[in-house]
Amino acid sequence: MKSSIAVIADPDTVTGFKLGGIKTGYPVEDMKEAKTRLEELFKQDFSIIITTEKIGDELRETIDKLTGTSTLPMIIEVPDKTGPAERATDPIRELIKRVIGVEMVK
């Protein structure tokens, strides 16, 4: 698997990542489109898929199903232009625990 990154998010977030150098970005308008695109990207050769926390929260079951047996591609959830979402757990902490098997301590 080559080291490539894709972004699935609202148009403003995708534009921001493209300005930052990420070449592959998919602006989506609704959760159905986001789910379809996520499933398509999982079948391709990406090592990291970046999405927003809002999309991650809405598609949690799909993400868990897709990442359940594989460590790659990693799904990284970032805040969108409205700021970070209120969450009971930190998704980056959970990602690290899943990928390397170590739980970080505060």
PDB file of N, CA and C in Angstrom:
ATOM      1  N   MET A   1       0.850  -1.179   0.000  1.00  0.00           N
ATOM      2  CA  MET A   1       0.000   0.000   0.000  1.00  0.00           C
ATOM      3  C   MET A   1       0.888   1.231   0.000  1.00  0.00           C
ATOM      4  N   LYS A   2       0.661   2.107  -0.936  1.00  0.00           N
ATOM      5  CA  LYS A   2       1.441   3.326  -0.959  1.00  0.00           C
ATOM      6  C   LYS A   2       0.908   4.313   0.070  1.00  0.00           C
ATOM      7  N   SER A   3       1.708   5.302   0.360  1.00  0.00           N
ATOM      8  CA  SER A   3       1.342   6.263   1.391  1.00  0.00           C
ATOM      9  C   SER A   3       0.602   7.435   0.766  1.00  0.00           C
ATOM     10  N   SER A   4      -0.708   7.315   0.667  1.00  0.00           N
ATOM     11  CA  SER A   4      -1.496   8.394   0.106  1.00  0.00           C
ATOM     12  C   SER A   4      -2.626   8.772   1.049  1.00  0.00           C
ATOM     13  N   ILE A   5      -3.058  10.016   0.915  1.00  0.00           N
ATOM     14  CA  ILE A   5      -4.054  10.587   1.820  1.00  0.00           C
ATOM     15  C   ILE A   5      -5.222  11.115   1.005  1.00  0.00           C
ATOM     16  N   ALA A   6      -6.432  10.892   1.507  1.00  0.00           N
ATOM     17  CA  ALA A   6      -7.637  11.445   0.890  1.00  0.00           C
ATOM     18  C   ALA A   6      -8.453  12.153   1.963  1.00  0.00           C
ATOM     19  N   VAL A   7      -9.229  13.133   1.542  1.00  0.00           N
ATOM     20  CA  VAL A   7     -10.098  13.888   2.451  1.00  0.00           C
ATOM     21  C   VAL A   7     -11.538  13.774   1.957  1.00  0.00           C
ATOM     22  N   ILE A   8     -12.437  13.441   2.890  1.00  0.00           N
ATOM     23  CA  ILE A   8     -13.877  13.451   2.626  1.00  0.00           C
ATOM     24  C   ILE A   8     -14.472  14.414   3.637  1.00  0.00           C
ATOM     25  N   ALA A   9     -15.040  15.505   3.164  1.00  0.00           N
ATOM     26  CA  ALA A   9     -15.575  16.497   4.095  1.00  0.00           C
ATOM     27  C   ALA A   9     -16.456  17.494   3.346  1.00  0.00           C
ATOM     28  N   ASP A  10     -16.898  18.495   4.088  1.00  0.00           N
ATOM     29  CA  ASP A  10     -17.649  19.579   3.466  1.00  0.00           C
ATOM     30  C   ASP A  10     -16.706  20.345   2.533  1.00  0.00           C
ATOM     31  N   PRO A  11     -17.256  21.082   1.575  1.00  0.00           N
ATOM     32  CA  PRO A  11     -16.403  21.770   0.597  1.00  0.00           C
ATOM     33  C   PRO A  11     -15.346  22.693   1.207  1.00  0.00           C
ATOM     34  N   ASP A  12     -15.673  23.413   2.268  1.00  0.00           N
ATOM     35  CA  ASP A  12     -14.703  24.327   2.872  1.00  0.00           C
ATOM     36  C   ASP A  12     -13.524  23.576   3.491  1.00  0.00           C
ATOM     37  N   THR A  13     -13.795  22.478   4.164  1.00  0.00           N
ATOM     38  CA  THR A  13     -12.725  21.687   4.781  1.00  0.00           C
ATOM     39  C   THR A  13     -11.841  21.062   3.710  1.00  0.00           C
ATOM     40  N   VAL A  14     -12.442  20.531   2.657  1.00  0.00           N
ATOM     41  CA  VAL A  14     -11.668  19.945   1.561  1.00  0.00           C
ATOM     42  C   VAL A  14     -10.767  21.001   0.930  1.00  0.00           C
ATOM     43  N   THR A  15     -11.299  22.193   0.709  1.00  0.00           N
ATOM     44  CA  THR A  15     -10.495  23.276   0.135  1.00  0.00           C
ATOM     45  C   THR A  15      -9.311  23.611   1.030  1.00  0.00           C
ATOM     46  N   GLY A  16      -9.533  23.658   2.335  1.00  0.00           N
ATOM     47  CA  GLY A  16      -8.442  23.931   3.272  1.00  0.00           C
ATOM     48  C   GLY A  16      -7.338  22.892   3.183  1.00  0.00           C
ATOM     49  N   PHE A  17      -7.696  21.631   3.118  1.00  0.00           N
ATOM     50  CA  PHE A  17      -6.687  20.580   3.009  1.00  0.00           C
ATOM     51  C   PHE A  17      -5.978  20.618   1.663  1.00  0.00           C
ATOM     52  N   LYS A  18      -6.704  20.950   0.611  1.00  0.00           N
ATOM     53  CA  LYS A  18      -6.057  21.069  -0.702  1.00  0.00           C
ATOM     54  C   LYS A  18      -5.056  22.216  -0.697  1.00  0.00           C
ATOM     55  N   LEU A  19      -5.396  23.314  -0.059  1.00  0.00           N
ATOM     56  CA  LEU A  19      -4.455  24.426   0.071  1.00  0.00           C
ATOM     57  C   LEU A  19      -3.234  24.018   0.890  1.00  0.00           C
ATOM     58  N   GLY A  20      -3.421  23.063   1.794  1.00  0.00           N
ATOM     59  CA  GLY A  20      -2.325  22.556   2.614  1.00  0.00           C
ATOM     60  C   GLY A  20      -1.501  21.472   1.941  1.00  0.00           C
ATOM     61  N   GLY A  21      -1.865  21.084   0.708  1.00  0.00           N
ATOM     62  CA  GLY A  21      -1.050  20.137  -0.024  1.00  0.00           C
ATOM     63  C   GLY A  21      -1.639  18.758  -0.248  1.00  0.00           C
ATOM     64  N   ILE A  22      -2.808  18.477   0.323  1.00  0.00           N
ATOM     65  CA  ILE A  22      -3.457  17.189   0.089  1.00  0.00           C
ATOM     66  C   ILE A  22      -4.091  17.244  -1.298  1.00  0.00           C
ATOM     67  N   LYS A  23      -3.698  16.331  -2.160  1.00  0.00           N
ATOM     68  CA  LYS A  23      -4.155  16.389  -3.548  1.00  0.00           C
ATOM     69  C   LYS A  23      -5.529  15.764  -3.773  1.00  0.00           C
ATOM     70  N   THR A  24      -5.869  14.735  -3.001  1.00  0.00           N
ATOM     71  CA  THR A  24      -7.110  14.005  -3.232  1.00  0.00           C
ATOM     72  C   THR A  24      -8.162  14.420  -2.216  1.00  0.00           C
ATOM     73  N   GLY A  25      -9.155  15.159  -2.672  1.00  0.00           N
ATOM     74  CA  GLY A  25     -10.213  15.619  -1.786  1.00  0.00           C
ATOM     75  C   GLY A  25     -11.576  15.463  -2.426  1.00  0.00           C
ATOM     76  N   TYR A  26     -12.535  15.046  -1.616  1.00  0.00           N
ATOM     77  CA  TYR A  26     -13.885  14.805  -2.100  1.00  0.00           C
ATOM     78  C   TYR A  26     -14.882  15.600  -1.263  1.00  0.00           C
ATOM     79  N   PRO A  27     -15.335  16.742  -1.774  1.00  0.00           N
ATOM     80  CA  PRO A  27     -16.371  17.476  -1.044  1.00  0.00           C
ATOM     81  C   PRO A  27     -17.707  16.742  -1.153  1.00  0.00           C
ATOM     82  N   VAL A  28     -18.384  16.588  -0.034  1.00  0.00           N
ATOM     83  CA  VAL A  28     -19.679  15.904  -0.010  1.00  0.00           C
ATOM     84  C   VAL A  28     -20.726  16.846   0.572  1.00  0.00           C
ATOM     85  N   GLU A  29     -21.946  16.675   0.120  1.00  0.00           N
ATOM     86  CA  GLU A  29     -23.040  17.550   0.546  1.00  0.00           C
ATOM     87  C   GLU A  29     -23.951  16.920   1.591  1.00  0.00           C
ATOM     88  N   ASP A  30     -23.969  15.580   1.675  1.00  0.00           N
ATOM     89  CA  ASP A  30     -24.832  14.916   2.655  1.00  0.00           C
ATOM     90  C   ASP A  30     -24.190  13.604   3.110  1.00  0.00           C
ATOM     91  N   MET A  31     -24.789  12.986   4.115  1.00  0.00           N
ATOM     92  CA  MET A  31     -24.215  11.782   4.711  1.00  0.00           C
ATOM     93  C   MET A  31     -24.293  10.574   3.779  1.00  0.00           C
ATOM     94  N   LYS A  32     -25.296  10.511   2.928  1.00  0.00           N
ATOM     95  CA  LYS A  32     -25.390   9.399   1.987  1.00  0.00           C
ATOM     96  C   LYS A  32     -24.213   9.435   1.026  1.00  0.00           C
ATOM     97  N   GLU A  33     -23.915  10.616   0.517  1.00  0.00           N
ATOM     98  CA  GLU A  33     -22.781  10.784  -0.383  1.00  0.00           C
ATOM     99  C   GLU A  33     -21.460  10.492   0.340  1.00  0.00           C
ATOM    100  N   ALA A  34     -21.357  10.927   1.606  1.00  0.00           N
ATOM    101  CA  ALA A  34     -20.145  10.682   2.390  1.00  0.00           C
ATOM    102  C   ALA A  34     -19.939   9.187   2.620  1.00  0.00           C
ATOM    103  N   LYS A  35     -21.008   8.469   2.922  1.00  0.00           N
ATOM    104  CA  LYS A  35     -20.913   7.025   3.150  1.00  0.00           C
ATOM    105  C   LYS A  35     -20.463   6.296   1.885  1.00  0.00           C
ATOM    106  N   THR A  36     -21.058   6.647   0.757  1.00  0.00           N
ATOM    107  CA  THR A  36     -20.693   6.027  -0.516  1.00  0.00           C
ATOM    108  C   THR A  36     -19.227   6.278  -0.835  1.00  0.00           C
ATOM    109  N   ARG A  37     -18.783   7.517  -0.678  1.00  0.00           N
ATOM    110  CA  ARG A  37     -17.393   7.878  -0.979  1.00  0.00           C
ATOM    111  C   ARG A  37     -16.430   7.158  -0.031  1.00  0.00           C
ATOM    112  N   LEU A  38     -16.775   7.077   1.251  1.00  0.00           N
ATOM    113  CA  LEU A  38     -15.923   6.396   2.231  1.00  0.00           C
ATOM    114  C   LEU A  38     -15.755   4.922   1.859  1.00  0.00           C
ATOM    115  N   GLU A  39     -16.842   4.265   1.512  1.00  0.00           N
ATOM    116  CA  GLU A  39     -16.769   2.855   1.125  1.00  0.00           C
ATOM    117  C   GLU A  39     -15.934   2.662  -0.137  1.00  0.00           C
ATOM    118  N   GLU A  40     -16.035   3.601  -1.086  1.00  0.00           N
ATOM    119  CA  GLU A  40     -15.229   3.525  -2.305  1.00  0.00           C
ATOM    120  C   GLU A  40     -13.738   3.700  -2.000  1.00  0.00           C
ATOM    121  N   LEU A  41     -13.416   4.676  -1.159  1.00  0.00           N
ATOM    122  CA  LEU A  41     -12.012   4.951  -0.836  1.00  0.00           C
ATOM    123  C   LEU A  41     -11.374   3.808  -0.059  1.00  0.00           C
ATOM    124  N   PHE A  42     -12.179   3.112   0.728  1.00  0.00           N
ATOM    125  CA  PHE A  42     -11.645   1.996   1.504  1.00  0.00           C
ATOM    126  C   PHE A  42     -11.161   0.871   0.595  1.00  0.00           C
ATOM    127  N   LYS A  43     -11.724   0.759  -0.584  1.00  0.00           N
ATOM    128  CA  LYS A  43     -11.330  -0.271  -1.538  1.00  0.00           C
ATOM    129  C   LYS A  43     -10.113   0.141  -2.356  1.00  0.00           C
ATOM    130  N   GLN A  44      -9.745   1.422  -2.280  1.00  0.00           N
ATOM    131  CA  GLN A  44      -8.609   1.922  -3.045  1.00  0.00           C
ATOM    132  C   GLN A  44      -7.348   1.888  -2.182  1.00  0.00           C
ATOM    133  N   ASP A  45      -6.284   2.435  -2.719  1.00  0.00           N
ATOM    134  CA  ASP A  45      -4.964   2.314  -2.107  1.00  0.00           C
ATOM    135  C   ASP A  45      -4.581   3.529  -1.268  1.00  0.00           C
ATOM    136  N   PHE A  46      -5.386   3.868  -0.264  1.00  0.00           N
ATOM    137  CA  PHE A  46      -5.089   4.993   0.617  1.00  0.00           C
ATOM    138  C   PHE A  46      -4.640   4.481   1.974  1.00  0.00           C
ATOM    139  N   SER A  47      -3.681   5.180   2.571  1.00  0.00           N
ATOM    140  CA  SER A  47      -3.246   4.795   3.911  1.00  0.00           C
ATOM    141  C   SER A  47      -3.934   5.638   4.979  1.00  0.00           C
ATOM    142  N   ILE A  48      -4.379   6.843   4.613  1.00  0.00           N
ATOM    143  CA  ILE A  48      -5.076   7.722   5.555  1.00  0.00           C
ATOM    144  C   ILE A  48      -6.272   8.344   4.845  1.00  0.00           C
ATOM    145  N   ILE A  49      -7.415   8.312   5.520  1.00  0.00           N
ATOM    146  CA  ILE A  49      -8.598   9.020   5.051  1.00  0.00           C
ATOM    147  C   ILE A  49      -8.988  10.001   6.143  1.00  0.00           C
ATOM    148  N   ILE A  50      -8.990  11.274   5.806  1.00  0.00           N
ATOM    149  CA  ILE A  50      -9.348  12.320   6.759  1.00  0.00           C
ATOM    150  C   ILE A  50     -10.798  12.708   6.516  1.00  0.00           C
ATOM    151  N   THR A  51     -11.552  12.829   7.587  1.00  0.00           N
ATOM    152  CA  THR A  51     -12.933  13.280   7.498  1.00  0.00           C
ATOM    153  C   THR A  51     -13.223  14.184   8.690  1.00  0.00           C
ATOM    154  N   THR A  52     -14.392  14.770   8.716  1.00  0.00           N
ATOM    155  CA  THR A  52     -14.732  15.641   9.837  1.00  0.00           C
ATOM    156  C   THR A  52     -15.368  14.839  10.965  1.00  0.00           C
ATOM    157  N   GLU A  53     -15.336  15.419  12.146  1.00  0.00           N
ATOM    158  CA  GLU A  53     -15.965  14.770  13.300  1.00  0.00           C
ATOM    159  C   GLU A  53     -17.455  14.568  13.069  1.00  0.00           C
ATOM    160  N   LYS A  54     -18.084  15.524  12.416  1.00  0.00           N
ATOM    161  CA  LYS A  54     -19.519  15.426  12.137  1.00  0.00           C
ATOM    162  C   LYS A  54     -19.817  14.210  11.268  1.00  0.00           C
ATOM    163  N   ILE A  55     -19.054  14.020  10.215  1.00  0.00           N
ATOM    164  CA  ILE A  55     -19.238  12.854   9.349  1.00  0.00           C
ATOM    165  C   ILE A  55     -18.905  11.581  10.123  1.00  0.00           C
ATOM    166  N   GLY A  56     -17.836  11.612  10.901  1.00  0.00           N
ATOM    167  CA  GLY A  56     -17.451  10.452  11.697  1.00  0.00           C
ATOM    168  C   GLY A  56     -18.532  10.027  12.670  1.00  0.00           C
ATOM    169  N   ASP A  57     -19.151  11.014  13.332  1.00  0.00           N
ATOM    170  CA  ASP A  57     -20.211  10.701  14.285  1.00  0.00           C
ATOM    171  C   ASP A  57     -21.432  10.110  13.585  1.00  0.00           C
ATOM    172  N   GLU A  58     -21.783  10.658  12.432  1.00  0.00           N
ATOM    173  CA  GLU A  58     -22.957  10.172  11.694  1.00  0.00           C
ATOM    174  C   GLU A  58     -22.736   8.788  11.085  1.00  0.00           C
ATOM    175  N   LEU A  59     -21.502   8.502  10.695  1.00  0.00           N
ATOM    176  CA  LEU A  59     -21.198   7.232  10.020  1.00  0.00           C
ATOM    177  C   LEU A  59     -20.405   6.273  10.911  1.00  0.00           C
ATOM    178  N   ARG A  60     -20.557   6.387  12.217  1.00  0.00           N
ATOM    179  CA  ARG A  60     -19.780   5.579  13.165  1.00  0.00           C
ATOM    180  C   ARG A  60     -19.907   4.089  12.887  1.00  0.00           C
ATOM    181  N   GLU A  61     -21.108   3.595  12.641  1.00  0.00           N
ATOM    182  CA  GLU A  61     -21.285   2.157  12.393  1.00  0.00           C
ATOM    183  C   GLU A  61     -20.526   1.713  11.146  1.00  0.00           C
ATOM    184  N   THR A  62     -20.613   2.506  10.092  1.00  0.00           N
ATOM    185  CA  THR A  62     -19.911   2.178   8.846  1.00  0.00           C
ATOM    186  C   THR A  62     -18.409   2.195   9.061  1.00  0.00           C
ATOM    187  N   ILE A  63     -17.910   3.208   9.745  1.00  0.00           N
ATOM    188  CA  ILE A  63     -16.464   3.320  10.011  1.00  0.00           C
ATOM    189  C   ILE A  63     -15.992   2.141  10.851  1.00  0.00           C
ATOM    190  N   ASP A  64     -16.737   1.809  11.899  1.00  0.00           N
ATOM    191  CA  ASP A  64     -16.357   0.677  12.750  1.00  0.00           C
ATOM    192  C   ASP A  64     -16.344  -0.626  11.965  1.00  0.00           C
ATOM    193  N   LYS A  65     -17.313  -0.797  11.083  1.00  0.00           N
ATOM    194  CA  LYS A  65     -17.377  -2.014  10.269  1.00  0.00           C
ATOM    195  C   LYS A  65     -16.185  -2.085   9.313  1.00  0.00           C
ATOM    196  N   LEU A  66     -15.860  -0.975   8.679  1.00  0.00           N
ATOM    197  CA  LEU A  66     -14.765  -0.958   7.706  1.00  0.00           C
ATOM    198  C   LEU A  66     -13.396  -1.118   8.368  1.00  0.00           C
ATOM    199  N   THR A  67     -13.215  -0.537   9.537  1.00  0.00           N
ATOM    200  CA  THR A  67     -11.905  -0.565  10.200  1.00  0.00           C
ATOM    201  C   THR A  67     -11.769  -1.715  11.191  1.00  0.00           C
ATOM    202  N   GLY A  68     -12.806  -2.497  11.361  1.00  0.00           N
ATOM    203  CA  GLY A  68     -12.803  -3.548  12.371  1.00  0.00           C
ATOM    204  C   GLY A  68     -11.699  -4.582  12.228  1.00  0.00           C
ATOM    205  N   THR A  69     -11.324  -4.935  11.016  1.00  0.00           N
ATOM    206  CA  THR A  69     -10.337  -5.996  10.818  1.00  0.00           C
ATOM    207  C   THR A  69      -9.013  -5.489  10.254  1.00  0.00           C
ATOM    208  N   SER A  70      -8.908  -4.204  10.017  1.00  0.00           N
ATOM    209  CA  SER A  70      -7.717  -3.673   9.369  1.00  0.00           C
ATOM    210  C   SER A  70      -7.237  -2.404  10.049  1.00  0.00           C
ATOM    211  N   THR A  71      -5.925  -2.208  10.087  1.00  0.00           N
ATOM    212  CA  THR A  71      -5.385  -0.972  10.649  1.00  0.00           C
ATOM    213  C   THR A  71      -5.220   0.100   9.588  1.00  0.00           C
ATOM    214  N   LEU A  72      -5.198  -0.293   8.328  1.00  0.00           N
ATOM    215  CA  LEU A  72      -5.089   0.674   7.235  1.00  0.00           C
ATOM    216  C   LEU A  72      -6.226   0.474   6.254  1.00  0.00           C
ATOM    217  N   PRO A  73      -6.774   1.499   5.724  1.00  0.00           N
ATOM    218  CA  PRO A  73      -6.412   2.886   5.974  1.00  0.00           C
ATOM    219  C   PRO A  73      -6.928   3.369   7.324  1.00  0.00           C
ATOM    220  N   MET A  74      -6.200   4.298   7.894  1.00  0.00           N
ATOM    221  CA  MET A  74      -6.626   4.926   9.136  1.00  0.00           C
ATOM    222  C   MET A  74      -7.645   6.008   8.804  1.00  0.00           C
ATOM    223  N   ILE A  75      -8.681   6.104   9.609  1.00  0.00           N
ATOM    224  CA  ILE A  75      -9.671   7.168   9.471  1.00  0.00           C
ATOM    225  C   ILE A  75      -9.353   8.191  10.563  1.00  0.00           C
ATOM    226  N   ILE A  76      -9.031   9.396  10.158  1.00  0.00           N
ATOM    227  CA  ILE A  76      -8.724  10.465  11.103  1.00  0.00           C
ATOM    228  C   ILE A  76      -9.824  11.503  11.023  1.00  0.00           C
ATOM    229  N   GLU A  77     -10.413  11.809  12.169  1.00  0.00           N
ATOM    230  CA  GLU A  77     -11.504  12.766  12.226  1.00  0.00           C
ATOM    231  C   GLU A  77     -10.995  14.089  12.789  1.00  0.00           C
ATOM    232  N   VAL A  78     -11.278  15.165  12.075  1.00  0.00           N
ATOM    233  CA  VAL A  78     -10.832  16.499  12.481  1.00  0.00           C
ATOM    234  C   VAL A  78     -12.059  17.400  12.620  1.00  0.00           C
ATOM    235  N   PRO A  79     -11.941  18.462  13.418  1.00  0.00           N
ATOM    236  CA  PRO A  79     -13.062  19.413  13.506  1.00  0.00           C
ATOM    237  C   PRO A  79     -13.285  20.103  12.166  1.00  0.00           C
ATOM    238  N   ASP A  80     -14.530  20.480  11.907  1.00  0.00           N
ATOM    239  CA  ASP A  80     -14.803  21.267  10.706  1.00  0.00           C
ATOM    240  C   ASP A  80     -14.760  22.746  11.071  1.00  0.00           C
ATOM    241  N   LYS A  81     -15.262  23.597  10.202  1.00  0.00           N
ATOM    242  CA  LYS A  81     -15.169  25.038  10.417  1.00  0.00           C
ATOM    243  C   LYS A  81     -15.982  25.533  11.616  1.00  0.00           C
ATOM    244  N   THR A  82     -16.897  24.705  12.134  1.00  0.00           N
ATOM    245  CA  THR A  82     -17.677  25.108  13.302  1.00  0.00           C
ATOM    246  C   THR A  82     -16.972  24.808  14.615  1.00  0.00           C
ATOM    247  N   GLY A  83     -15.849  24.112  14.559  1.00  0.00           N
ATOM    248  CA  GLY A  83     -15.083  23.801  15.764  1.00  0.00           C
ATOM    249  C   GLY A  83     -15.253  22.368  16.201  1.00  0.00           C
ATOM    250  N   PRO A  84     -14.549  21.991  17.287  1.00  0.00           N
ATOM    251  CA  PRO A  84     -14.595  20.595  17.742  1.00  0.00           C
ATOM    252  C   PRO A  84     -15.957  20.206  18.309  1.00  0.00           C
ATOM    253  N   ALA A  85     -16.291  18.939  18.107  1.00  0.00           N
ATOM    254  CA  ALA A  85     -17.541  18.389  18.638  1.00  0.00           C
ATOM    255  C   ALA A  85     -17.331  17.958  20.086  1.00  0.00           C
ATOM    256  N   GLU A  86     -18.390  18.042  20.874  1.00  0.00           N
ATOM    257  CA  GLU A  86     -18.351  17.543  22.249  1.00  0.00           C
ATOM    258  C   GLU A  86     -18.442  16.021  22.202  1.00  0.00           C
ATOM    259  N   ARG A  87     -17.446  15.351  22.795  1.00  0.00           N
ATOM    260  CA  ARG A  87     -17.413  13.887  22.763  1.00  0.00           C
ATOM    261  C   ARG A  87     -17.037  13.319  24.118  1.00  0.00           C
ATOM    262  N   ALA A  88     -17.526  12.110  24.359  1.00  0.00           N
ATOM    263  CA  ALA A  88     -17.193  11.424  25.603  1.00  0.00           C
ATOM    264  C   ALA A  88     -15.785  10.838  25.542  1.00  0.00           C
ATOM    265  N   THR A  89     -15.340  10.428  24.352  1.00  0.00           N
ATOM    266  CA  THR A  89     -13.997   9.872  24.190  1.00  0.00           C
ATOM    267  C   THR A  89     -13.264  10.619  23.087  1.00  0.00           C
ATOM    268  N   ASP A  90     -11.953  10.589  23.159  1.00  0.00           N
ATOM    269  CA  ASP A  90     -11.109  11.253  22.170  1.00  0.00           C
ATOM    270  C   ASP A  90     -10.829  10.285  21.022  1.00  0.00           C
ATOM    271  N   PRO A  91     -11.251  10.618  19.790  1.00  0.00           N
ATOM    272  CA  PRO A  91     -11.060   9.681  18.676  1.00  0.00           C
ATOM    273  C   PRO A  91      -9.595   9.430  18.342  1.00  0.00           C
ATOM    274  N   ILE A  92      -8.728  10.406  18.535  1.00  0.00           N
ATOM    275  CA  ILE A  92      -7.304  10.203  18.266  1.00  0.00           C
ATOM    276  C   ILE A  92      -6.724   9.210  19.273  1.00  0.00           C
ATOM    277  N   ARG A  93      -7.127   9.333  20.526  1.00  0.00           N
ATOM    278  CA  ARG A  93      -6.692   8.391  21.568  1.00  0.00           C
ATOM    279  C   ARG A  93      -7.144   6.970  21.218  1.00  0.00           C
ATOM    280  N   GLU A  94      -8.379   6.823  20.761  1.00  0.00           N
ATOM    281  CA  GLU A  94      -8.896   5.510  20.371  1.00  0.00           C
ATOM    282  C   GLU A  94      -8.161   4.967  19.146  1.00  0.00           C
ATOM    283  N   LEU A  95      -7.832   5.833  18.195  1.00  0.00           N
ATOM    284  CA  LEU A  95      -7.088   5.421  17.009  1.00  0.00           C
ATOM    285  C   LEU A  95      -5.711   4.895  17.389  1.00  0.00           C
ATOM    286  N   ILE A  96      -5.015   5.604  18.260  1.00  0.00           N
ATOM    287  CA  ILE A  96      -3.685   5.174  18.704  1.00  0.00           C
ATOM    288  C   ILE A  96      -3.783   3.823  19.417  1.00  0.00           C
ATOM    289  N   LYS A  97      -4.784   3.685  20.265  1.00  0.00           N
ATOM    290  CA  LYS A  97      -4.965   2.422  20.985  1.00  0.00           C
ATOM    291  C   LYS A  97      -5.204   1.268  20.012  1.00  0.00           C
ATOM    292  N   ARG A  98      -6.019   1.504  18.986  1.00  0.00           N
ATOM    293  CA  ARG A  98      -6.336   0.456  18.015  1.00  0.00           C
ATOM    294  C   ARG A  98      -5.138   0.110  17.140  1.00  0.00           C
ATOM    295  N   VAL A  99      -4.380   1.130  16.718  1.00  0.00           N
ATOM    296  CA  VAL A  99      -3.288   0.903  15.779  1.00  0.00           C
ATOM    297  C   VAL A  99      -2.059   0.302  16.450  1.00  0.00           C
ATOM    298  N   ILE A 100      -1.647   0.856  17.602  1.00  0.00           N
ATOM    299  CA  ILE A 100      -0.418   0.353  18.228  1.00  0.00           C
ATOM    300  C   ILE A 100      -0.653  -0.470  19.470  1.00  0.00           C
ATOM    301  N   GLY A 101      -1.907  -0.524  19.912  1.00  0.00           N
ATOM    302  CA  GLY A 101      -2.224  -1.390  21.046  1.00  0.00           C
ATOM    303  C   GLY A 101      -1.843  -0.834  22.402  1.00  0.00           C
ATOM    304  N   VAL A 102      -1.602   0.464  22.480  1.00  0.00           N
ATOM    305  CA  VAL A 102      -1.212   1.088  23.741  1.00  0.00           C
ATOM    306  C   VAL A 102      -2.195   2.202  24.049  1.00  0.00           C
ATOM    307  N   GLU A 103      -2.675   2.230  25.299  1.00  0.00           N
ATOM    308  CA  GLU A 103      -3.574   3.299  25.689  1.00  0.00           C
ATOM    309  C   GLU A 103      -2.784   4.438  26.296  1.00  0.00           C
ATOM    310  N   MET A 104      -3.023   5.633  25.796  1.00  0.00           N
ATOM    311  CA  MET A 104      -2.327   6.813  26.307  1.00  0.00           C
ATOM    312  C   MET A 104      -2.958   7.242  27.626  1.00  0.00           C
ATOM    313  N   VAL A 105      -2.149   7.732  28.544  1.00  0.00           N
ATOM    314  CA  VAL A 105      -2.615   8.185  29.838  1.00  0.00           C
ATOM    315  C   VAL A 105      -2.500   9.705  29.859  1.00  0.00           C
ATOM    316  N   LYS A 106      -3.498  10.358  30.396  1.00  0.00           N
ATOM    317  CA  LYS A 106      -3.473  11.829  30.467  1.00  0.00           C
ATOM    318  C   LYS A 106      -2.456  12.308  31.468  1.00  0.00           C
TER     319      LYS A 106
END
